[in-house]
Structures are given as C-alpha cells and as structure tokens.
Tab-separated table of N, CA and C in Angstrom:
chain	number	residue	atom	x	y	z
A	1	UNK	N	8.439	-0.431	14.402
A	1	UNK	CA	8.593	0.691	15.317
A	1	UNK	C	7.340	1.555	15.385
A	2	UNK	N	6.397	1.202	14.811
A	2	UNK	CA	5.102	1.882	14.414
A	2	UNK	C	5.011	3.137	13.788
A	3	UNK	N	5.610	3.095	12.643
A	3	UNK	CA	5.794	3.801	11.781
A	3	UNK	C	4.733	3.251	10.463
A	4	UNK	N	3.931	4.130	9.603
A	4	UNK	CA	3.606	3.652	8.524
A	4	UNK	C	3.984	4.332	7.664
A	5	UNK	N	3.775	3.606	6.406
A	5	UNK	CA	4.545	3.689	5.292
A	5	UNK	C	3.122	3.613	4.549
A	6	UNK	N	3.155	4.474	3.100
A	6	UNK	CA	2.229	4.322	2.204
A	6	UNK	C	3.022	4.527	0.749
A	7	UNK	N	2.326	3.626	-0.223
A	7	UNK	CA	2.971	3.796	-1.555
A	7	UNK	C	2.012	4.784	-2.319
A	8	UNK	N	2.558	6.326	-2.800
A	8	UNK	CA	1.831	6.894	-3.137
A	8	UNK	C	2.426	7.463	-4.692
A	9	UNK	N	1.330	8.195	-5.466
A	9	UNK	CA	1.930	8.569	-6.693
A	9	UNK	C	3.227	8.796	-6.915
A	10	UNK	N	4.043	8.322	-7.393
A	10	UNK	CA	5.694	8.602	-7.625
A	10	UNK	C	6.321	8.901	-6.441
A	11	UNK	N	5.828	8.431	-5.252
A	11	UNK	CA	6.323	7.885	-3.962
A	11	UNK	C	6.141	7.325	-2.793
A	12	UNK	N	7.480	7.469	-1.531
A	12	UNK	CA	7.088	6.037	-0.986
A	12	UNK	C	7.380	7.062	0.346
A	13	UNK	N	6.664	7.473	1.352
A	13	UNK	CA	6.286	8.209	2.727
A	13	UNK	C	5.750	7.647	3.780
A	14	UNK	N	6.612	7.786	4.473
A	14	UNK	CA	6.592	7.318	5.847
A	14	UNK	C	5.964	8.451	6.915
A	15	UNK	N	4.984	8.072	7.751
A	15	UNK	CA	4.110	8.915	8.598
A	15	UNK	C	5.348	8.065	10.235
A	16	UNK	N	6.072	9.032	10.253
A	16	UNK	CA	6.706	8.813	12.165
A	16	UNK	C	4.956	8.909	13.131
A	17	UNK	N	5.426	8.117	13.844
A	17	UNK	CA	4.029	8.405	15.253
A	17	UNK	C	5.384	9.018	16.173
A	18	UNK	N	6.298	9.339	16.333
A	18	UNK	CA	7.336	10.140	16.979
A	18	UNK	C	6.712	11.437	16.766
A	19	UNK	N	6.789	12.044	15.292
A	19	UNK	CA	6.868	12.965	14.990
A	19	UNK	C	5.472	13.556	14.427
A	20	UNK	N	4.958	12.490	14.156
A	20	UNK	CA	3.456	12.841	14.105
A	20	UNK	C	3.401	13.569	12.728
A	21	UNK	N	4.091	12.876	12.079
A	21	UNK	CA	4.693	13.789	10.311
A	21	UNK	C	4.817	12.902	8.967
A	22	UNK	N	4.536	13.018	7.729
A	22	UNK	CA	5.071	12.795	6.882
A	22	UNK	C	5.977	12.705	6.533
A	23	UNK	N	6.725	12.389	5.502
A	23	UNK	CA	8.155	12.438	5.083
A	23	UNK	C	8.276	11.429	3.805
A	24	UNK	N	8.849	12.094	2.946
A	24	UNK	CA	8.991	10.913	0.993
A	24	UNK	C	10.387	10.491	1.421
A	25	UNK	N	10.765	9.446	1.578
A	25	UNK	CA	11.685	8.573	1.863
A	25	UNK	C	12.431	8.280	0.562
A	26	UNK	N	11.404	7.809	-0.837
A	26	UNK	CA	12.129	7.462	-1.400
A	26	UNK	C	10.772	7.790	-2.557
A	27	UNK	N	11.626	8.097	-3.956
A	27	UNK	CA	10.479	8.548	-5.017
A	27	UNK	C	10.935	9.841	-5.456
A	28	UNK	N	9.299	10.471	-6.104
A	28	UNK	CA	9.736	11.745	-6.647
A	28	UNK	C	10.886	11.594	-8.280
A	29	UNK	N	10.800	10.436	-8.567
A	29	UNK	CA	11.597	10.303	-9.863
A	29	UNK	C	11.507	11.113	-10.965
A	30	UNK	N	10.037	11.522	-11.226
A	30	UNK	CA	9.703	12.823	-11.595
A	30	UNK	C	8.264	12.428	-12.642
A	31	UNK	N	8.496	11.001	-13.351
A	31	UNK	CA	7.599	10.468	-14.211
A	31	UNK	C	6.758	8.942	-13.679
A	32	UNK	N	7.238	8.757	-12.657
A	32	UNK	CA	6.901	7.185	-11.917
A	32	UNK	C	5.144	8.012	-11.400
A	33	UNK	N	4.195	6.107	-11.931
A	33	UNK	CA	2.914	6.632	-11.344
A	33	UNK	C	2.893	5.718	-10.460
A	34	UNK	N	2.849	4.569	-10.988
A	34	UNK	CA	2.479	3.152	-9.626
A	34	UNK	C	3.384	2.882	-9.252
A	35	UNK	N	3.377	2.846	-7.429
A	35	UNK	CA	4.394	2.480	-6.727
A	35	UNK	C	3.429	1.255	-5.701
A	36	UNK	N	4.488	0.932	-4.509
A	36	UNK	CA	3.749	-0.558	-3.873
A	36	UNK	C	4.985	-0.616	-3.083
A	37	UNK	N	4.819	-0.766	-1.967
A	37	UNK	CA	5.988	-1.383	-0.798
A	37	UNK	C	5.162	-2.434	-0.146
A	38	UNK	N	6.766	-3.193	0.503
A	38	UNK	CA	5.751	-4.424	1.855
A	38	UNK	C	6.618	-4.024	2.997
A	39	UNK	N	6.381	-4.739	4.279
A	39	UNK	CA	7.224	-4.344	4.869
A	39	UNK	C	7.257	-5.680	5.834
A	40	UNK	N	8.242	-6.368	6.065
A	40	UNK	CA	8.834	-7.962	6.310
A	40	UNK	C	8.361	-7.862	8.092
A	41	UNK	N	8.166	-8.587	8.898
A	41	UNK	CA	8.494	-8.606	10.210
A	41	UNK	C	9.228	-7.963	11.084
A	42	UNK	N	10.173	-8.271	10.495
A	42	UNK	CA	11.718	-7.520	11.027
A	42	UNK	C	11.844	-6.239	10.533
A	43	UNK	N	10.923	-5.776	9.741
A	43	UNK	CA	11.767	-4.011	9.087
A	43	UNK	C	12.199	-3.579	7.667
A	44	UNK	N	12.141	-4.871	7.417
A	44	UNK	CA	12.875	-4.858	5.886
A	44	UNK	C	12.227	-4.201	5.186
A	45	UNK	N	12.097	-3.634	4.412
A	45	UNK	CA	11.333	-2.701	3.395
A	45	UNK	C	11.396	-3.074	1.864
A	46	UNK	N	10.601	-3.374	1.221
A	46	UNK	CA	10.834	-3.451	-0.213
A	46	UNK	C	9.662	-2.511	-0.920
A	47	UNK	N	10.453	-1.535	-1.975
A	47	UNK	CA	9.399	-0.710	-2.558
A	47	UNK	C	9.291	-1.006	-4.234
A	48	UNK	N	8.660	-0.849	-4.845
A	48	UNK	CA	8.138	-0.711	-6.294
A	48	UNK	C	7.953	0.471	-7.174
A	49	UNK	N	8.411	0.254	-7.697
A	49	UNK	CA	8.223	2.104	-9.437
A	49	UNK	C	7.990	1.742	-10.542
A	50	UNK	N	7.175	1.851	-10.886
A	50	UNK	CA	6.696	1.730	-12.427
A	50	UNK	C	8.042	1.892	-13.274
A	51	UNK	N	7.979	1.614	-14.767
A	51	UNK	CA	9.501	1.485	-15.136
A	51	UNK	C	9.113	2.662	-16.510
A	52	UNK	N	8.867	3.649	-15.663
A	52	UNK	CA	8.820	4.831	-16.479
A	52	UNK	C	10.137	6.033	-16.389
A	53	UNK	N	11.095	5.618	-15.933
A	53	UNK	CA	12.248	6.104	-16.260
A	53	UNK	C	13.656	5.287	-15.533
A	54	UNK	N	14.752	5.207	-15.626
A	54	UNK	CA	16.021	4.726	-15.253
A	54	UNK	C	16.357	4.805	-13.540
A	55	UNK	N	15.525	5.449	-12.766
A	55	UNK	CA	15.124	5.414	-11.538
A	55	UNK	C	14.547	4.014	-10.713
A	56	UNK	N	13.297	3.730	-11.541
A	56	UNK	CA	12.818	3.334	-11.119
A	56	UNK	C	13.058	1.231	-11.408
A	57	UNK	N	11.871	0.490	-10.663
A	57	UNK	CA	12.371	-0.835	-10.313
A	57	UNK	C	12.245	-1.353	-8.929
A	58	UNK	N	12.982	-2.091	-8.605
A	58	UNK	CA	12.402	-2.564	-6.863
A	58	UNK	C	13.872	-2.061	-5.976
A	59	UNK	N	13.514	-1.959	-4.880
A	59	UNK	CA	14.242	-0.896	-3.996
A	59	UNK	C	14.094	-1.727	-2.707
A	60	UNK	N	15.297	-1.747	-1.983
A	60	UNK	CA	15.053	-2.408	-0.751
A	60	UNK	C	15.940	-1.051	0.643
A	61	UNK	N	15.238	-1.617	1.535
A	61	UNK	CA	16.236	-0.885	2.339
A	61	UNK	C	15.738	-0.966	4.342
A	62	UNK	N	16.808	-1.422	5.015
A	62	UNK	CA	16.459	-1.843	6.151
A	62	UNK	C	15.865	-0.712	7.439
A	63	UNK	N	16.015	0.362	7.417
A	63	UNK	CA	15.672	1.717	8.115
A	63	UNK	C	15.093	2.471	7.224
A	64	UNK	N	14.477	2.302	6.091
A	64	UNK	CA	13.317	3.182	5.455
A	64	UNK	C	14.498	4.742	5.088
A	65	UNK	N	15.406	4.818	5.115
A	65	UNK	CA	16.069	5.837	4.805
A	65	UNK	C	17.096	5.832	3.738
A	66	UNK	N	18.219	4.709	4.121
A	66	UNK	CA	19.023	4.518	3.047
A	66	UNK	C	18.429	3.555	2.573
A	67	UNK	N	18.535	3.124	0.898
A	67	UNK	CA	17.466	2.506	-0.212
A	67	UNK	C	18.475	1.723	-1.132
A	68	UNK	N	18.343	0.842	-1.525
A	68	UNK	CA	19.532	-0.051	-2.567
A	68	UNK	C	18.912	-0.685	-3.944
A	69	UNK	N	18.522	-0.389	-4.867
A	69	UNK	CA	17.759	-0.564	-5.557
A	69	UNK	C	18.500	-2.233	-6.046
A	70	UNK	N	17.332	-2.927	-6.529
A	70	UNK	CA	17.876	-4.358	-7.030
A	70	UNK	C	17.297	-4.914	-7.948
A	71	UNK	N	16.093	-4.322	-8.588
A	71	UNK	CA	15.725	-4.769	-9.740
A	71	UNK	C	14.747	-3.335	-10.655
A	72	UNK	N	14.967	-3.977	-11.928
A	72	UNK	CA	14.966	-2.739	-13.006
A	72	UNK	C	15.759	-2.616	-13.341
A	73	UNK	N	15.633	-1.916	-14.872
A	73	UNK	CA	16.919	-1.243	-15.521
A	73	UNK	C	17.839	-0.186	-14.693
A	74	UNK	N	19.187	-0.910	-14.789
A	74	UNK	CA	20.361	0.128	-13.682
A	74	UNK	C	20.559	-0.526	-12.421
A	75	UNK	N	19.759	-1.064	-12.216
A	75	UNK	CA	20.132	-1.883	-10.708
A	75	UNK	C	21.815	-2.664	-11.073
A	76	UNK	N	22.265	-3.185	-9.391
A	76	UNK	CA	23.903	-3.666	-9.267
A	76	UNK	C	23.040	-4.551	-9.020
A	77	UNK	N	24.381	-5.488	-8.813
A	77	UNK	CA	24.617	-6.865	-8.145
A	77	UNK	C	23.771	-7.191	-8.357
A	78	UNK	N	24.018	-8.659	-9.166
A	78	UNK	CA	22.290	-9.571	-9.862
A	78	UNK	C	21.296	-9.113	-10.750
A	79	UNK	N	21.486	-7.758	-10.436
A	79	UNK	CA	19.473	-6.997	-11.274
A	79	UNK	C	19.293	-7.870	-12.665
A	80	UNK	N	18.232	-7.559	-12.623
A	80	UNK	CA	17.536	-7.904	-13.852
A	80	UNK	C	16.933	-7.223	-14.531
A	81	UNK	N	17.372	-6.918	-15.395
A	81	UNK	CA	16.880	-5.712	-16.511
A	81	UNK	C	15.769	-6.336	-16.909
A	82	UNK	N	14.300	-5.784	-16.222
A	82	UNK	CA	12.947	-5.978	-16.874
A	82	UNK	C	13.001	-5.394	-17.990
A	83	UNK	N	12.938	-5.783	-19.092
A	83	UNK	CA	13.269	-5.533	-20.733
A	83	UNK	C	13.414	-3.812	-20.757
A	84	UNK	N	14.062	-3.308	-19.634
A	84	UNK	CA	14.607	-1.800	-20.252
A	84	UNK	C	13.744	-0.792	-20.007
A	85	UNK	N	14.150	0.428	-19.782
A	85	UNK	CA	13.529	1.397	-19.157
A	85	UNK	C	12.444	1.470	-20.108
A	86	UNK	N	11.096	2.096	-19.633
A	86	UNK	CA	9.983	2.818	-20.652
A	86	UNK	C	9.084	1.066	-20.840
A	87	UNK	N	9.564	0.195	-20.623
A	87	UNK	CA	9.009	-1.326	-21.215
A	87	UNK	C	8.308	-2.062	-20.106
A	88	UNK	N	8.145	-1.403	-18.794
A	88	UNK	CA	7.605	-2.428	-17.948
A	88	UNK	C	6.855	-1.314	-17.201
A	89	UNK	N	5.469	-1.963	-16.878
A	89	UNK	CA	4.743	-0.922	-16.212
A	89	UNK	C	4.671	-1.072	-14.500
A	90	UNK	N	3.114	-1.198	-14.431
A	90	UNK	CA	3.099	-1.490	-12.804
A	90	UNK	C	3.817	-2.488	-12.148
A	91	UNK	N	4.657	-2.544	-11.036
A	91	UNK	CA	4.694	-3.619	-10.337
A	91	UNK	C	4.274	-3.561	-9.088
A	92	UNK	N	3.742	-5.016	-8.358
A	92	UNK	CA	3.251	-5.597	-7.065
A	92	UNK	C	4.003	-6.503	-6.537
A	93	UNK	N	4.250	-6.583	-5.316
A	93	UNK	CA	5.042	-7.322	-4.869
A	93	UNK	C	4.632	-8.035	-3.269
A	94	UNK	N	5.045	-8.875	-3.228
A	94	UNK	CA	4.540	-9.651	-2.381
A	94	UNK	C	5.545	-10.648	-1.546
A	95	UNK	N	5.916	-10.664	-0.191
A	95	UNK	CA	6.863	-11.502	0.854
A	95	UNK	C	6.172	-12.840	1.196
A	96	UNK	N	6.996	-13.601	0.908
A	96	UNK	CA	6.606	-15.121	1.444
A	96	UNK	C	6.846	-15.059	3.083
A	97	UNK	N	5.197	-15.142	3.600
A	97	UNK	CA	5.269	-15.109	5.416
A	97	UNK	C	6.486	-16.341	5.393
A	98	UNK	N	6.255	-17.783	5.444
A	98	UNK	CA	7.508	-19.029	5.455
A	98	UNK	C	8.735	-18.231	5.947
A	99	UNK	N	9.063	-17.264	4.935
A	99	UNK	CA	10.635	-17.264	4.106
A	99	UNK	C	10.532	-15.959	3.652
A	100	UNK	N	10.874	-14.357	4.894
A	100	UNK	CA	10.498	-13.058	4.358
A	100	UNK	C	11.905	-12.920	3.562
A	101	UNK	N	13.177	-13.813	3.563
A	101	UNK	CA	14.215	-13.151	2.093
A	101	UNK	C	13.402	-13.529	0.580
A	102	UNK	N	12.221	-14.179	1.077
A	102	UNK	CA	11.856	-14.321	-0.169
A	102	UNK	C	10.896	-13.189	-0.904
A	103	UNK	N	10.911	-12.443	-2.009
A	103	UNK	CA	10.347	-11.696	-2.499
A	103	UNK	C	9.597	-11.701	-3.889
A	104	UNK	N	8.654	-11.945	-3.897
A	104	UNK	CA	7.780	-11.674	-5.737
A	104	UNK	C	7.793	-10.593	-6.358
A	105	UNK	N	7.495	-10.235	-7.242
A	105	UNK	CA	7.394	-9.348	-8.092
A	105	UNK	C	6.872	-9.347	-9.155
A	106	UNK	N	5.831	-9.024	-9.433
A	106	UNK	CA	4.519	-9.728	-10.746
A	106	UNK	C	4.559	-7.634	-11.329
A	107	UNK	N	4.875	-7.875	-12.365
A	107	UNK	CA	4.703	-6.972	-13.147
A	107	UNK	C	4.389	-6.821	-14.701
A	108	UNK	N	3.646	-5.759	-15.234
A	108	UNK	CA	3.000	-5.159	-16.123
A	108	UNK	C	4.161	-5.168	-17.209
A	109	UNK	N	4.468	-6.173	-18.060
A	109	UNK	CA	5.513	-6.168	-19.216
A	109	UNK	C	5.062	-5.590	-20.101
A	110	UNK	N	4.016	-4.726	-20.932
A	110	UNK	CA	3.689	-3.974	-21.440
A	110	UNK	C	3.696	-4.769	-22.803
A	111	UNK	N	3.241	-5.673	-22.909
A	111	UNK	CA	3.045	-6.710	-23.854
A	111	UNK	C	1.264	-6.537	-24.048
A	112	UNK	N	0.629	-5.941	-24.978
A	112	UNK	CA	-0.725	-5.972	-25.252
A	112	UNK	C	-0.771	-6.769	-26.507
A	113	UNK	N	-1.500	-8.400	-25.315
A	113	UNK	CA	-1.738	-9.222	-26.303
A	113	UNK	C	-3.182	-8.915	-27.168
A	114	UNK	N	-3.419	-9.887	-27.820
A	114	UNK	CA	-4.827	-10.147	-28.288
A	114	UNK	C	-5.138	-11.685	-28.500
A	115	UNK	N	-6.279	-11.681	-29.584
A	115	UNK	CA	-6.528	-12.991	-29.902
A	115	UNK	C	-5.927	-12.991	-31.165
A	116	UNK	N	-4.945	-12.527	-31.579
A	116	UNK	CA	-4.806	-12.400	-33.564
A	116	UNK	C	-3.451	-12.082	-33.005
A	117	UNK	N	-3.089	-12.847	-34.063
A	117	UNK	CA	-0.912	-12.887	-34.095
A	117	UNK	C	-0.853	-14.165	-32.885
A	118	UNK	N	0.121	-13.770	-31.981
A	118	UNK	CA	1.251	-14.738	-31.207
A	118	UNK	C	0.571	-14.280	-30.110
A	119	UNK	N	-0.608	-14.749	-29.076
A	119	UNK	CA	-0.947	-14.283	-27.724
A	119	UNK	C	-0.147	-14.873	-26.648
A	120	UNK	N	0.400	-13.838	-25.517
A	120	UNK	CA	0.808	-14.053	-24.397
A	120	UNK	C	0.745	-13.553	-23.420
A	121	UNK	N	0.894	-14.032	-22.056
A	121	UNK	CA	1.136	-13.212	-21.077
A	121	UNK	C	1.520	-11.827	-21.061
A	122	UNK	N	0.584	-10.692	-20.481
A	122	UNK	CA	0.875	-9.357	-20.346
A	122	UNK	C	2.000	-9.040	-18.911
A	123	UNK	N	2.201	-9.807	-18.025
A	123	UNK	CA	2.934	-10.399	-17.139
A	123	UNK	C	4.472	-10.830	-17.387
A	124	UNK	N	5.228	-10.184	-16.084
A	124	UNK	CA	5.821	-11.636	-15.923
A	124	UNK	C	6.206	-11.762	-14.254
A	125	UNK	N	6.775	-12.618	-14.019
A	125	UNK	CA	6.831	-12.690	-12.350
A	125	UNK	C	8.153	-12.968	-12.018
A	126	UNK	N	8.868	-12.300	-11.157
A	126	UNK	CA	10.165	-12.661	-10.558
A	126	UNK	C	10.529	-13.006	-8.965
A	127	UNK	N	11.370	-14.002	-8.615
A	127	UNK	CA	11.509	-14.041	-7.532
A	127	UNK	C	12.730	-13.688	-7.016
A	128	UNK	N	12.908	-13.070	-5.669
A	128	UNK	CA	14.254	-12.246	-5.292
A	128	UNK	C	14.463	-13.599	-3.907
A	129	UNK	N	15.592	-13.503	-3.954
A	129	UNK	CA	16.170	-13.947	-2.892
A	129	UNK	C	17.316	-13.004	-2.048
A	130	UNK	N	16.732	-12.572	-1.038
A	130	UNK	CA	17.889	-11.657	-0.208
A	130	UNK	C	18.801	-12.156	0.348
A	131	UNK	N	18.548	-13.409	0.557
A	131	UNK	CA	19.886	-13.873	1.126
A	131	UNK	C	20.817	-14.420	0.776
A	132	UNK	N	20.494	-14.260	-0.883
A	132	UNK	CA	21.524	-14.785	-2.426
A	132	UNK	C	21.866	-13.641	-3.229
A	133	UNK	N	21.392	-12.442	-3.181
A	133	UNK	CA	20.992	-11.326	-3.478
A	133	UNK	C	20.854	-11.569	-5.068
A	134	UNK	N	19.722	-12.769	-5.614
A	134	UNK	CA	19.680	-12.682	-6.795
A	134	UNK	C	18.742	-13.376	-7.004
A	135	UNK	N	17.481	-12.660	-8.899
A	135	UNK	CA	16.199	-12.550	-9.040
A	135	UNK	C	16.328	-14.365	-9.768
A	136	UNK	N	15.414	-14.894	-9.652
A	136	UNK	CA	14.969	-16.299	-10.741
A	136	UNK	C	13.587	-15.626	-11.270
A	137	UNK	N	13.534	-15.650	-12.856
A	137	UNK	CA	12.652	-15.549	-13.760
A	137	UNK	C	11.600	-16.948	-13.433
A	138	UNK	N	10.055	-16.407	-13.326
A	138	UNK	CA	9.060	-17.548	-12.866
A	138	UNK	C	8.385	-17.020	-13.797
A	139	UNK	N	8.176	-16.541	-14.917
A	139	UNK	CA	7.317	-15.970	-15.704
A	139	UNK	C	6.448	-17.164	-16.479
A	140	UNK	N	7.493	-18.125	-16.682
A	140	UNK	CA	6.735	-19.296	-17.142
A	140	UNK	C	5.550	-19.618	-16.539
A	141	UNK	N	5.699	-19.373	-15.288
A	141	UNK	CA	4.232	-20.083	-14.329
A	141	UNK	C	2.929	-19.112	-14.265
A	142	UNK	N	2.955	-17.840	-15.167
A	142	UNK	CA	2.139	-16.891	-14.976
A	142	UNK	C	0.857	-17.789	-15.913
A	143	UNK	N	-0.172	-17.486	-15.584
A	143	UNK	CA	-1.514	-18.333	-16.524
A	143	UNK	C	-1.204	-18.074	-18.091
A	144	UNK	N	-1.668	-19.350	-18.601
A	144	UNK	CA	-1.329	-18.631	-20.032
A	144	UNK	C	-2.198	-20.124	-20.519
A	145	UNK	N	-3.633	-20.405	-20.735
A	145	UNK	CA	-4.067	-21.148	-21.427
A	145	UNK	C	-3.436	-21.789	-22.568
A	146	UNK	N	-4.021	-22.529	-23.331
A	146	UNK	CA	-4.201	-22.970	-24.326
A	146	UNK	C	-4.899	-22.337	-25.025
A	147	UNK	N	-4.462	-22.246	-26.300
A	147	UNK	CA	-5.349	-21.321	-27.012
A	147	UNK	C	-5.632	-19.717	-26.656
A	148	UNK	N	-6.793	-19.431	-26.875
A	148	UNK	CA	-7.255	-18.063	-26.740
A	148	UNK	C	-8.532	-17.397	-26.451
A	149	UNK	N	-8.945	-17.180	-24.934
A	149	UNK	CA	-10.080	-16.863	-24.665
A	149	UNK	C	-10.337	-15.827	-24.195
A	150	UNK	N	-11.180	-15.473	-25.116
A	150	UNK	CA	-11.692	-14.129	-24.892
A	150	UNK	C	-12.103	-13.529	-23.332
A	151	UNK	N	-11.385	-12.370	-22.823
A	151	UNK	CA	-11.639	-11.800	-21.549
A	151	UNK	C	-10.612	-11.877	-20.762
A	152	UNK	N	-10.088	-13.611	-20.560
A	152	UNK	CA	-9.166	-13.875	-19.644
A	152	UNK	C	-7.788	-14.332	-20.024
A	153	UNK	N	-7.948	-15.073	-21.215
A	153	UNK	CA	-6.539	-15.620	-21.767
A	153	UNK	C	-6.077	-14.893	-22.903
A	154	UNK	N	-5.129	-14.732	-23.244
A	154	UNK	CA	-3.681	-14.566	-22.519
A	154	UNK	C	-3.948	-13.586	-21.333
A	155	UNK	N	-3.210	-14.621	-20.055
A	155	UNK	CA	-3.286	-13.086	-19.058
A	155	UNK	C	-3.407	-12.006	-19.711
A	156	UNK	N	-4.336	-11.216	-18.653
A	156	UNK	CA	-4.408	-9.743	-19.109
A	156	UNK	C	-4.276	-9.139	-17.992
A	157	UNK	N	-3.883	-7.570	-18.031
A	157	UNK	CA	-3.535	-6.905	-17.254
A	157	UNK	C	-4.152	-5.447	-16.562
A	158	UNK	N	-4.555	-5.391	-18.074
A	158	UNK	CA	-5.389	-4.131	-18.004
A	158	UNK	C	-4.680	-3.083	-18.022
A	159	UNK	N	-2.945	-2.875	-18.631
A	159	UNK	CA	-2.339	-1.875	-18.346
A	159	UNK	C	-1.872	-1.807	-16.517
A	160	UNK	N	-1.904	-2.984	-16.750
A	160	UNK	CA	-1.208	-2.742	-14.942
A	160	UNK	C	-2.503	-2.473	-14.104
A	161	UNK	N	-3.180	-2.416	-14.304
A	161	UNK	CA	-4.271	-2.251	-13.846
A	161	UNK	C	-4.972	-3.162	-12.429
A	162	UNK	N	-5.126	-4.299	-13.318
A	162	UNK	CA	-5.721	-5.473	-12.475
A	162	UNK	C	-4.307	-6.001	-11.923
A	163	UNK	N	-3.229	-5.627	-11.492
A	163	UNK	CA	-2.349	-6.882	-10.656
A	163	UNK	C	-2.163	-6.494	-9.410
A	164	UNK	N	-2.337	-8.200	-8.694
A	164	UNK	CA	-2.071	-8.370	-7.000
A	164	UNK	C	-1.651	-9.576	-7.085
A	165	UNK	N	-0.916	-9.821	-6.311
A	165	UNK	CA	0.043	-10.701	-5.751
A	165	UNK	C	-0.260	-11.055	-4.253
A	166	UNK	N	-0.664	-12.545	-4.012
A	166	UNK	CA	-0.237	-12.612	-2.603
A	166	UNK	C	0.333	-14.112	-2.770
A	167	UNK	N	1.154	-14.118	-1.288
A	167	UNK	CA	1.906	-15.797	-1.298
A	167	UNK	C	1.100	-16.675	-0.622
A	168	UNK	N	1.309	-17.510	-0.620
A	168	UNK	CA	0.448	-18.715	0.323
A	168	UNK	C	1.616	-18.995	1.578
A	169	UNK	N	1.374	-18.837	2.792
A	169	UNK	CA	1.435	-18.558	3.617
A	169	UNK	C	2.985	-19.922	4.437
A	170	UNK	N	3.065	-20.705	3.346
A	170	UNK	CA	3.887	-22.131	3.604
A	170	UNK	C	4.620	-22.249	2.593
C-alpha cells in the first residue's frame, strides 16, 4: 500500500504516505535492542526482538496493526521456546521469494564459544511455516567445521553482531 516500515531500537514503525506520519506499531517492550521485520508480497509482515524479555521473539501480522507473536519464549500454537527468555540475542529473518509462508530465522543463541572446552555454533536457525503454523529446528545446517579455527569456526557471531540471512531465490 506504500507504506514503510522500519525496524528500529525496541521497535517496529510504520511511516503512512496517507498521513505523511510515523507511528510504533509494535515494540517499546521496554528492554528489546535489535529488532528486523520483512515484509512478503502480499502484506504479510514478520517482525523480530531480541530475547531480552518475555515480550519479545518473532511476531507476525497481516495489516501491520494487529500482531500474533509465534516464536520465543510465551508464544501459542507451535512456538518454540528459543532456550528461554534473557538466552537468545539478535534475530534476522529472512522470506523464501519461491514460497513467502516460508520464513527463517537465524539467531544469536548466546552461546560464546571458543577454541578450549566443547566449540559450537553461536547460532541457530529456524524455519516457520505459515501455512502449518509450525517452526522445524535447522540449526544443524548452521557452519560448524571440523575442528577449530581461529576467527571463523565455530560460527561466530559477534554477539549478534555479524548476522544476515538471505534465501536463494528457488
């Protein structure tokens, strides 16, 4: 409808070209820093919150007004408790052009590996299906060498820092 949307500190605001205005749609949780929306062909909206309090998690909603949250700690139907409030940091998310019920979600598990002890993925990745209304764990497929190399392996994150997500287009 030519409306934009921006994901901003602990929220998610929509600029009307109607109204020629701002407006926080959804956010304001009170402690959320990184947020991230996409927005599907059709309208669909999916937003992102850092999992810095019981608020936050992935959020969907078809008119940018009413919001249904579906993943994170507290979410209904299907959610998936990313290991619990305070335990998961940034998330990014990303729509398969193919197949927009399809949804990613690559987020900051707050796992600071190293090279000493048990190294792993700082990651993990989930996929949503909207038209099943339920997440499949892909975390397995996140990079995770052999062994242990300095810089890049075990994924690293940087504190949420370094993650983007995009799909391949088929």
């Amino acid at each position: 409808n030519g409306d934009l949307y921006a994901a901003a500190t602990d929220v998610i605001t929509r600029y009307s070209t109607a109204t020629s205005t701002w407006t926080t749609v959804l956010g304001a949780f009170s402690i959320s820093v990184y947020t991230d929306i996409v927005v599907t062909s059709t309208g669909r909206l999916y937003a992102a919150f850092d999992g810095r309090d019981a608020n936050n998690g992935v959020w969907t909603s078809t008119d940018g007004t009413n919001w249904t949250k579906i993943g994170g700690d507290g979410a209904t139907n299907n959610h998936v408790n990313w290991r619990g409030v305070n335990d998961y940091g940034r998330v990014v998310l990303g729509v398969a052009p193919s197949d927009e019920n399809m949804l990613y979600a690559l987020y900051s598990n707050n796992f600071s590996s190293s090279c000493s002890g048990t190294p792993g993925p700082e990651a993990d990745l989930f996929k949503w299906d909207q038209s099943t209304a339920t997440w499949m764990d892909l975390s397995a497929n996140v990079p995770d060498e052999a062994g242990c190399l300095s810089g890049n392996d075990p994924f690293a994150v940087q504190g949420g820092y370094n993650l983007t997500i995009g799909v391949k287009p088929n």
